[in-house]
Coordinates of C-alpha atoms in Angstrom, one line a residue:
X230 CA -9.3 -4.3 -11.3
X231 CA -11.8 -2.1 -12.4
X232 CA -13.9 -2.1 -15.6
X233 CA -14.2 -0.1 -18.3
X234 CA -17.2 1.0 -17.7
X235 CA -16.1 2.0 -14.4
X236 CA -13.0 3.6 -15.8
X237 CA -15.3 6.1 -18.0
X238 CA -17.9 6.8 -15.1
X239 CA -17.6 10.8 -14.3
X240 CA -15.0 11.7 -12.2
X241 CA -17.6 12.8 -9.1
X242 CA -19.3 9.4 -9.5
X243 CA -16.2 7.0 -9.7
X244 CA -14.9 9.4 -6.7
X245 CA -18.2 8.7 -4.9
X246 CA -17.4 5.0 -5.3
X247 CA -14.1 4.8 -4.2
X248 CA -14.8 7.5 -1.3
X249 CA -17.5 4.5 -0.4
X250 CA -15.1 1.6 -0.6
X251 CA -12.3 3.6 1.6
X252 CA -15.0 4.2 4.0
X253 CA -16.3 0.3 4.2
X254 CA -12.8 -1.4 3.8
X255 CA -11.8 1.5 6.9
X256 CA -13.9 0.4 8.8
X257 CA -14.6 -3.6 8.1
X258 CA -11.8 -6.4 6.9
X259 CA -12.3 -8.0 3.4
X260 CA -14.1 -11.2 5.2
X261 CA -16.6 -8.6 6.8
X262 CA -17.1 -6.4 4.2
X263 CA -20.6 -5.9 2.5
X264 CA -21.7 -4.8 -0.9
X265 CA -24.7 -3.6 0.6
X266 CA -22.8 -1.0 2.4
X267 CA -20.4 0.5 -0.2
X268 CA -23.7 0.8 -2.4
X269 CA -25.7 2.5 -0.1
X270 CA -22.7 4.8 0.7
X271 CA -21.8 5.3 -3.1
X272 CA -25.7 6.1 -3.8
X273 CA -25.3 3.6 -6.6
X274 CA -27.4 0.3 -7.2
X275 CA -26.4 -2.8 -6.2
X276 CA -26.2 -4.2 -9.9
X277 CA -23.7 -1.2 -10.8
X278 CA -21.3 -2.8 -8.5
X279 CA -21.2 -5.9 -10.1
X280 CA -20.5 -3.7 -13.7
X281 CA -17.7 -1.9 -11.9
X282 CA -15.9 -4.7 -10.1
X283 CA -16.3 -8.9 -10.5
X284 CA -16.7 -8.8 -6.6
X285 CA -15.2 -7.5 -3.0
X286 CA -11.3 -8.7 -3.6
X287 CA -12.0 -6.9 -6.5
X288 CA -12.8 -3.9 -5.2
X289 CA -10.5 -4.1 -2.5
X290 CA -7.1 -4.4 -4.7
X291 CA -8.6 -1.5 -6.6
X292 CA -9.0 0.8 -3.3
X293 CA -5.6 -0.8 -2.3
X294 CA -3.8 0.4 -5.6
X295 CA -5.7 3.5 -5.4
X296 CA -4.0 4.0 -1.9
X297 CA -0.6 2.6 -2.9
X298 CA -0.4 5.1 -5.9
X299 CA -1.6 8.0 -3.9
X300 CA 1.2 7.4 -0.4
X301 CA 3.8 6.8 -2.9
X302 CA 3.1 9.9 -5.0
X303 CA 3.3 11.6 -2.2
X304 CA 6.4 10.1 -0.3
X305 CA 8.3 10.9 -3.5
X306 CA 11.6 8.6 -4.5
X307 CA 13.5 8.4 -7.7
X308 CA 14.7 5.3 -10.1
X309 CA 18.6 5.4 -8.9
X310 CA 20.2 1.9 -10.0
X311 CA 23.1 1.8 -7.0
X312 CA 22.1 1.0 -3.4
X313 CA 21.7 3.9 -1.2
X314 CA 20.8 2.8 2.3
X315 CA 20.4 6.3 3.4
X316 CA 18.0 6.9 1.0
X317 CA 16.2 3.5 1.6
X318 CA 16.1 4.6 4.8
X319 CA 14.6 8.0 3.7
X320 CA 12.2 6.6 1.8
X321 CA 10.6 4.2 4.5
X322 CA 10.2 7.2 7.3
X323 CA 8.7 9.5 4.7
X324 CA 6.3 6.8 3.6
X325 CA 4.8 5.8 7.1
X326 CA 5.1 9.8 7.6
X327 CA 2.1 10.1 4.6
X328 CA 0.5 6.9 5.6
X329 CA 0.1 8.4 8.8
X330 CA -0.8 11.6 7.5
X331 CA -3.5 10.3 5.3
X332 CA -7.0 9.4 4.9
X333 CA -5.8 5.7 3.7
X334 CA -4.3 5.2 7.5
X335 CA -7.2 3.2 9.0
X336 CA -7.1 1.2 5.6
X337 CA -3.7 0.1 5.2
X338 CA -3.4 -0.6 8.9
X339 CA -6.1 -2.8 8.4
X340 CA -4.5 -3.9 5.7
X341 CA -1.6 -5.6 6.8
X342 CA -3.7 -6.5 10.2
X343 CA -6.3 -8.3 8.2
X344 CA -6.3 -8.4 4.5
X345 CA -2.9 -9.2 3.5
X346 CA -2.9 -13.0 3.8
X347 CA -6.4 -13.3 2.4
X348 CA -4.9 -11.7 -1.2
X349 CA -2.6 -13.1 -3.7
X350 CA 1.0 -12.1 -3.3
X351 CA 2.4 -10.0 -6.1
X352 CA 5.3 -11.4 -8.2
X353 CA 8.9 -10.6 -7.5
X354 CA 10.7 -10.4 -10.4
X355 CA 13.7 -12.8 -10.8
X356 CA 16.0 -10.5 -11.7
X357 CA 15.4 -8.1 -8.6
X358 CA 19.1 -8.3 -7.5
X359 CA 19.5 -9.9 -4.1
X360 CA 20.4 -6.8 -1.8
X361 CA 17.5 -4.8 -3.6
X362 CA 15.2 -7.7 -2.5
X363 CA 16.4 -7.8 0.7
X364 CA 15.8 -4.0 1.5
X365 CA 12.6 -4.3 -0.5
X366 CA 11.5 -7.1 2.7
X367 CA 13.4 -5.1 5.5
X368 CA 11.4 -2.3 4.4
X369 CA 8.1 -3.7 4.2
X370 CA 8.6 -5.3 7.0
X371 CA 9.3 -2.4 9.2
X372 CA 6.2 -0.3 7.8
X373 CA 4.0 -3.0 8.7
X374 CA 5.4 -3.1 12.3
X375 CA 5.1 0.6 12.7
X376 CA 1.9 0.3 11.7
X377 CA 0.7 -2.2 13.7
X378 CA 2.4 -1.2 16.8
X379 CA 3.1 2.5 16.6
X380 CA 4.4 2.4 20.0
X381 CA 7.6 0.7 18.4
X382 CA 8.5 3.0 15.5
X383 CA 12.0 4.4 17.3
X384 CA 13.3 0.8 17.5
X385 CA 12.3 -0.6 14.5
X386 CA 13.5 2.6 12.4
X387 CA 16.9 2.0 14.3
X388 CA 17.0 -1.7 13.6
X389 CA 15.9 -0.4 9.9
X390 CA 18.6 1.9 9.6
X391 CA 21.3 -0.8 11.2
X392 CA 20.6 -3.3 9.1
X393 CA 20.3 -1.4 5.8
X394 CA 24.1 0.0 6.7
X395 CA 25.2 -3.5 7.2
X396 CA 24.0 -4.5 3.7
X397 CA 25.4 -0.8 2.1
X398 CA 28.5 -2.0 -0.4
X399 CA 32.1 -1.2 0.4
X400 CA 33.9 1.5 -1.5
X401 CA 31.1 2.2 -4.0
X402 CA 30.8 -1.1 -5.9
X403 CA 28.0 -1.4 -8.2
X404 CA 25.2 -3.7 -6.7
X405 CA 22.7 -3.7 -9.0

């Protein structure tokens, strides 16, 4: 993640930065990527780089957060502790809706084309109850489909919504 020096840079400079990385990790996987680039395109020297970020992954899981933070913001959702699969459901078409809709599109396509298996997984947490994980992977899963292949987004929304009803608890028993 980002330092603290980058932390308190002005807001128009840090913009400028992460305006720079969007554009170079858009356009370029993580393996392809060049310092040189974002610098150039941020107006800031090379050695500033290194003070904001230890190096490219680094810079990348910062823009990727960035992203992250920004689609989810926007898709909206709320903290309910009871399985909804309607509302999972919800929640996955809105999210590829603002994905689409957004300047991060090219970089979270290329994301999970790309980049995802050269970064470290994120933790699960153990106690994540089982059905939650499994609509947690179902619904991952189906965003990075859509997004790799938009031509299939009616069939994998369907098979989406199927299998989220199949795992949806009888008679309103607690789940979580």
């Amino acid at each position: 993640m980002p330092s603290t020096t980058f932390d308190h840079l002005p807001i128009a400079k840090r913009d400028r930065v992460t305006a720079a990385l969007l554009t170079e990790f858009s356009a370029h996987s993580l393996a392809d990527a060049q310092v040189a680039r974002i610098v150039a395109s941020a107006d800031i020297a090379r050695g500033a780089f290194y003070k904001y970020f230890d190096n490219l992954t680094d810079a990348y899981q910062y823009l990727y957060h960035v992203a992250l933070h920004e689609i989810h913001r926007d898709a909206g959702g709320d903290e309910r502790t009871t399985f909804d699969a309607d509302r999972i459901y919800q929640g996955v078409v809105d999210f590829v809706d603002q994905i689409n809709d957004s300047q991060y599109y090219a970089f979270i396509r290329r994301h999970y084309a790309e980049n995802e298996s050269l970064l470290p997984s994120a933790p699960v947490s153990p106690r994540l109850p089982a059905i939650a994980w499994a609509a947690m992977v179902l619904s991952h899963a189906a965003i990075k489909e859509i997004l790799l292949d938009p031509d299939s987004e009616a069939t994998v929304r369907e098979r989406l919504r199927t299998t989220l009803a199949l795992l949806q608890p009888k008679e309103d028993r607690p789940c979580f």
